[in-house]
């Protein structure tokens, strides 16, 4: 996993007819990972969307992970899965998807959750929310200091929650390897999405020690 923009879809922002074009725009702008997050559609529709997203992400050589659904990830040969604290067991997800899969874990604002996820074999650790978020309005607020501390686990550290171009730099400087962005990326047409993705990519090029332009 490379440092950079982690694009997360949201059915409320991206209806089915816009989903693929919007993700392709984010990929053109330099997104380094994409998460398919869809809670409401029937499984058959999610299966169809996920297959198309896998194709788009494979063409860009960018991993696609599926939110909360290891079986869907397996069915479409996605790169992995992202698990919340109330979702599938990480060990079971690893059995379903195999050793090469990318498995991320939500750790909210707690190092004990990160420690457990690290021991269970998570590939990256996600913290947040850091700012007011319409996607996770009730999530506990995290402090920037947790990002630097979490780097001690030796896993990529992701920040999520209300992230925009205006506040993202502070999180990169605090230790974030990836910025997981929903509304701050996808709230606009495809050209706006591509332009925002490029600007997020420039933030990493300028401020992350291991980042380089694509």
Short mmCIF file of C-alpha atoms in Angstrom, two decimals:
data_model
loop_
_atom_site.label_atom_id
_atom_site.label_comp_id
_atom_site.label_asym_id
_atom_site.label_seq_id
_atom_site.Cartn_x
_atom_site.Cartn_y
_atom_site.Cartn_z
CA UNK A 1 0.00 0.00 0.00
CA UNK A 2 1.29 3.40 -1.03
CA UNK A 3 0.67 6.60 0.91
CA UNK A 4 -2.12 8.70 -0.53
CA UNK A 5 -5.81 9.22 -1.04
CA UNK A 6 -8.12 6.39 0.01
CA UNK A 7 -11.42 6.95 -1.80
CA UNK A 8 -14.55 5.59 -0.09
CA UNK A 9 -17.84 5.42 -1.98
CA UNK A 10 -21.22 6.28 -0.48
CA UNK A 11 -24.52 5.36 -2.07
CA UNK A 12 -26.09 8.57 -0.76
CA UNK A 13 -23.63 10.63 -2.80
CA UNK A 14 -23.17 8.26 -5.72
CA UNK A 15 -26.31 6.68 -7.17
CA UNK A 16 -25.68 3.58 -9.30
CA UNK A 17 -25.53 5.48 -12.58
CA UNK A 18 -22.71 7.71 -11.26
CA UNK A 19 -20.66 5.23 -9.25
CA UNK A 20 -18.23 3.88 -11.84
CA UNK A 21 -17.55 7.21 -13.52
CA UNK A 22 -16.92 8.89 -10.18
CA UNK A 23 -14.48 6.21 -9.04
CA UNK A 24 -12.67 6.32 -12.38
CA UNK A 25 -12.33 10.09 -11.90
CA UNK A 26 -10.80 9.55 -8.45
CA UNK A 27 -8.41 6.99 -9.92
CA UNK A 28 -7.33 9.40 -12.66
CA UNK A 29 -6.63 11.93 -9.92
CA UNK A 30 -4.31 9.54 -8.12
CA UNK A 31 -6.32 7.62 -5.50
CA UNK A 32 -4.14 4.79 -4.16
CA UNK A 33 -6.98 2.65 -2.78
CA UNK A 34 -10.76 2.47 -3.16
CA UNK A 35 -13.35 1.12 -0.75
CA UNK A 36 -16.78 0.08 -1.96
CA UNK A 37 -19.21 1.00 0.80
CA UNK A 38 -22.85 0.26 0.12
CA UNK A 39 -25.23 -0.81 2.88
CA UNK A 40 -28.69 -0.60 1.34
CA UNK A 41 -28.79 -2.23 -2.09
CA UNK A 42 -29.71 -5.89 -2.56
CA UNK A 43 -26.81 -8.33 -2.81
CA UNK A 44 -27.25 -8.89 -6.54
CA UNK A 45 -26.89 -5.17 -7.24
CA UNK A 46 -23.90 -4.85 -4.95
CA UNK A 47 -22.34 -7.84 -6.67
CA UNK A 48 -22.76 -6.20 -10.08
CA UNK A 49 -21.36 -2.86 -8.89
CA UNK A 50 -18.43 -4.49 -7.12
CA UNK A 51 -17.46 -6.46 -10.23
CA UNK A 52 -17.39 -3.28 -12.30
CA UNK A 53 -15.34 -1.51 -9.65
CA UNK A 54 -12.83 -4.37 -9.52
CA UNK A 55 -12.39 -4.02 -13.28
CA UNK A 56 -11.87 -0.25 -13.04
CA UNK A 57 -9.43 -0.54 -10.15
CA UNK A 58 -7.49 -3.39 -11.76
CA UNK A 59 -7.07 -1.26 -14.89
CA UNK A 60 -5.56 1.48 -12.72
CA UNK A 61 -3.50 -1.02 -10.67
CA UNK A 62 -5.17 0.20 -7.49
CA UNK A 63 -6.60 -2.11 -4.77
CA UNK A 64 -10.34 -2.28 -4.22
CA UNK A 65 -11.54 -3.34 -0.78
CA UNK A 66 -15.13 -4.11 0.16
CA UNK A 67 -16.70 -2.64 3.28
CA UNK A 68 -17.85 -5.21 5.84
CA UNK A 69 -18.46 -8.11 3.45
CA UNK A 70 -15.70 -10.75 3.05
CA UNK A 71 -17.99 -13.01 1.01
CA UNK A 72 -18.71 -10.28 -1.53
CA UNK A 73 -14.98 -9.52 -1.68
CA UNK A 74 -14.30 -13.19 -2.38
CA UNK A 75 -17.01 -13.43 -5.03
CA UNK A 76 -15.64 -10.52 -7.06
CA UNK A 77 -11.91 -11.19 -6.41
CA UNK A 78 -11.47 -7.83 -4.70
CA UNK A 79 -8.12 -7.02 -3.11
CA UNK A 80 -9.56 -7.25 0.39
CA UNK A 81 -12.05 -6.02 2.93
CA UNK A 82 -12.44 -3.29 5.53
CA UNK A 83 -13.98 -4.34 8.85
CA UNK A 84 -15.63 -2.25 11.54
CA UNK A 85 -15.76 -3.26 15.17
CA UNK A 86 -19.22 -4.80 14.81
CA UNK A 87 -18.51 -6.58 11.55
CA UNK A 88 -16.98 -9.93 10.60
CA UNK A 89 -14.21 -11.42 12.69
CA UNK A 90 -10.82 -10.52 11.26
CA UNK A 91 -9.49 -14.05 11.56
CA UNK A 92 -12.51 -15.47 9.75
CA UNK A 93 -12.15 -12.86 7.04
CA UNK A 94 -8.53 -13.91 6.59
CA UNK A 95 -9.59 -17.53 6.19
CA UNK A 96 -12.17 -16.51 3.60
CA UNK A 97 -9.88 -14.26 1.58
CA UNK A 98 -6.42 -15.74 2.05
CA UNK A 99 -3.05 -14.49 3.18
CA UNK A 100 -2.58 -12.07 0.27
CA UNK A 101 -5.77 -10.11 0.96
CA UNK A 102 -5.69 -6.58 2.33
CA UNK A 103 -7.70 -6.38 5.55
CA UNK A 104 -8.22 -3.05 7.24
CA UNK A 105 -9.70 -2.46 10.67
CA UNK A 106 -11.61 0.44 12.18
CA UNK A 107 -10.02 1.44 15.48
CA UNK A 108 -12.03 4.62 16.21
CA UNK A 109 -9.98 6.64 18.71
CA UNK A 110 -8.60 3.69 20.70
CA UNK A 111 -5.13 2.20 20.74
CA UNK A 112 -6.42 -0.95 22.45
CA UNK A 113 -8.56 -1.69 19.41
CA UNK A 114 -5.56 -1.06 17.18
CA UNK A 115 -3.46 -3.41 19.29
CA UNK A 116 -6.05 -6.17 18.96
CA UNK A 117 -6.37 -5.62 15.20
CA UNK A 118 -2.61 -5.66 14.81
CA UNK A 119 -2.34 -8.96 16.68
CA UNK A 120 -5.16 -10.42 14.58
CA UNK A 121 -3.26 -9.60 11.40
CA UNK A 122 -4.80 -6.39 10.09
CA UNK A 123 -2.87 -4.86 7.20
CA UNK A 124 -3.77 -1.26 8.02
CA UNK A 125 -5.32 0.56 10.97
CA UNK A 126 -7.99 3.24 10.52
CA UNK A 127 -8.66 5.96 13.09
CA UNK A 128 -11.31 8.64 13.29
CA UNK A 129 -13.44 10.60 13.08
CA UNK A 130 -11.09 13.60 13.22
CA UNK A 131 -13.62 16.22 12.12
CA UNK A 132 -17.40 16.50 11.94
CA UNK A 133 -18.62 13.78 9.59
CA UNK A 134 -21.97 13.23 7.91
CA UNK A 135 -21.06 9.58 7.27
CA UNK A 136 -20.13 8.80 10.89
CA UNK A 137 -21.76 11.59 12.92
CA UNK A 138 -21.87 9.60 16.17
CA UNK A 139 -18.32 8.22 16.03
CA UNK A 140 -16.04 9.36 18.88
CA UNK A 141 -13.66 12.15 18.00
CA UNK A 142 -9.99 11.17 17.66
CA UNK A 143 -6.98 13.36 18.38
CA UNK A 144 -4.16 13.80 15.88
CA UNK A 145 -1.68 12.45 18.42
CA UNK A 146 -3.06 8.93 18.03
CA UNK A 147 -1.77 8.81 14.44
CA UNK A 148 1.86 9.24 15.46
CA UNK A 149 1.51 6.77 18.34
CA UNK A 150 -0.13 4.18 16.08
CA UNK A 151 2.83 4.21 13.73
CA UNK A 152 4.57 2.16 16.39
CA UNK A 153 2.54 -0.86 15.25
CA UNK A 154 4.44 -0.85 11.99
CA UNK A 155 1.27 -0.86 9.89
CA UNK A 156 -0.05 1.84 7.54
CA UNK A 157 -2.18 4.33 9.45
CA UNK A 158 -5.37 5.73 7.93
CA UNK A 159 -7.30 8.81 9.03
CA UNK A 160 -11.03 9.15 8.37
CA UNK A 161 -13.89 11.45 9.26
CA UNK A 162 -14.74 14.84 7.80
CA UNK A 163 -11.49 15.14 5.86
CA UNK A 164 -11.20 17.87 3.24
CA UNK A 165 -8.47 19.53 1.22
CA UNK A 166 -8.39 22.25 3.86
CA UNK A 167 -7.71 20.01 6.86
CA UNK A 168 -5.99 16.97 5.30
CA UNK A 169 -2.46 18.34 5.46
CA UNK A 170 -2.56 18.48 9.26
CA UNK A 171 -3.33 14.76 9.43
CA UNK A 172 -0.54 13.82 7.03
CA UNK A 173 1.89 15.86 9.12
CA UNK A 174 0.56 14.11 12.25
CA UNK A 175 1.37 10.67 10.82
CA UNK A 176 -1.42 9.53 8.48
CA UNK A 177 -0.29 7.33 5.60
CA UNK A 178 -3.67 7.45 3.92
CA UNK A 179 -6.56 9.90 4.08
CA UNK A 180 -9.91 8.11 3.74
CA UNK A 181 -12.29 10.60 2.13
CA UNK A 182 -15.99 10.32 1.27
CA UNK A 183 -17.89 13.60 0.91
CA UNK A 184 -14.75 15.69 0.68
CA UNK A 185 -13.98 13.84 -2.54
CA UNK A 186 -17.23 12.63 -4.10
CA UNK A 187 -19.53 15.61 -3.45
CA UNK A 188 -19.33 16.97 -6.99
CA UNK A 189 -19.29 16.01 -10.65
CA UNK A 190 -16.59 13.81 -12.18
CA UNK A 191 -14.31 16.72 -13.10
CA UNK A 192 -14.54 18.10 -9.56
CA UNK A 193 -13.75 14.63 -8.18
CA UNK A 194 -10.70 14.23 -10.41
CA UNK A 195 -9.41 17.70 -9.52
CA UNK A 196 -9.88 17.09 -5.80
CA UNK A 197 -8.13 13.73 -6.02
CA UNK A 198 -5.16 15.40 -7.73
CA UNK A 199 -5.01 18.00 -4.99
CA UNK A 200 -5.08 15.34 -2.27
CA UNK A 201 -2.31 13.53 -4.13
CA UNK A 202 -0.24 16.71 -4.16
CA UNK A 203 -0.65 17.01 -0.39
CA UNK A 204 1.02 13.62 0.02
CA UNK A 205 3.75 14.41 -2.49
CA UNK A 206 4.54 17.56 -0.53
CA UNK A 207 4.15 16.35 3.04
CA UNK A 208 4.52 12.55 3.34
CA UNK A 209 8.13 11.30 3.58
CA UNK A 210 7.49 8.12 1.57
CA UNK A 211 5.22 9.58 -1.10
CA UNK A 212 6.12 10.32 -4.69
CA UNK A 213 4.08 11.47 -7.63
CA UNK A 214 2.55 8.82 -9.83
#
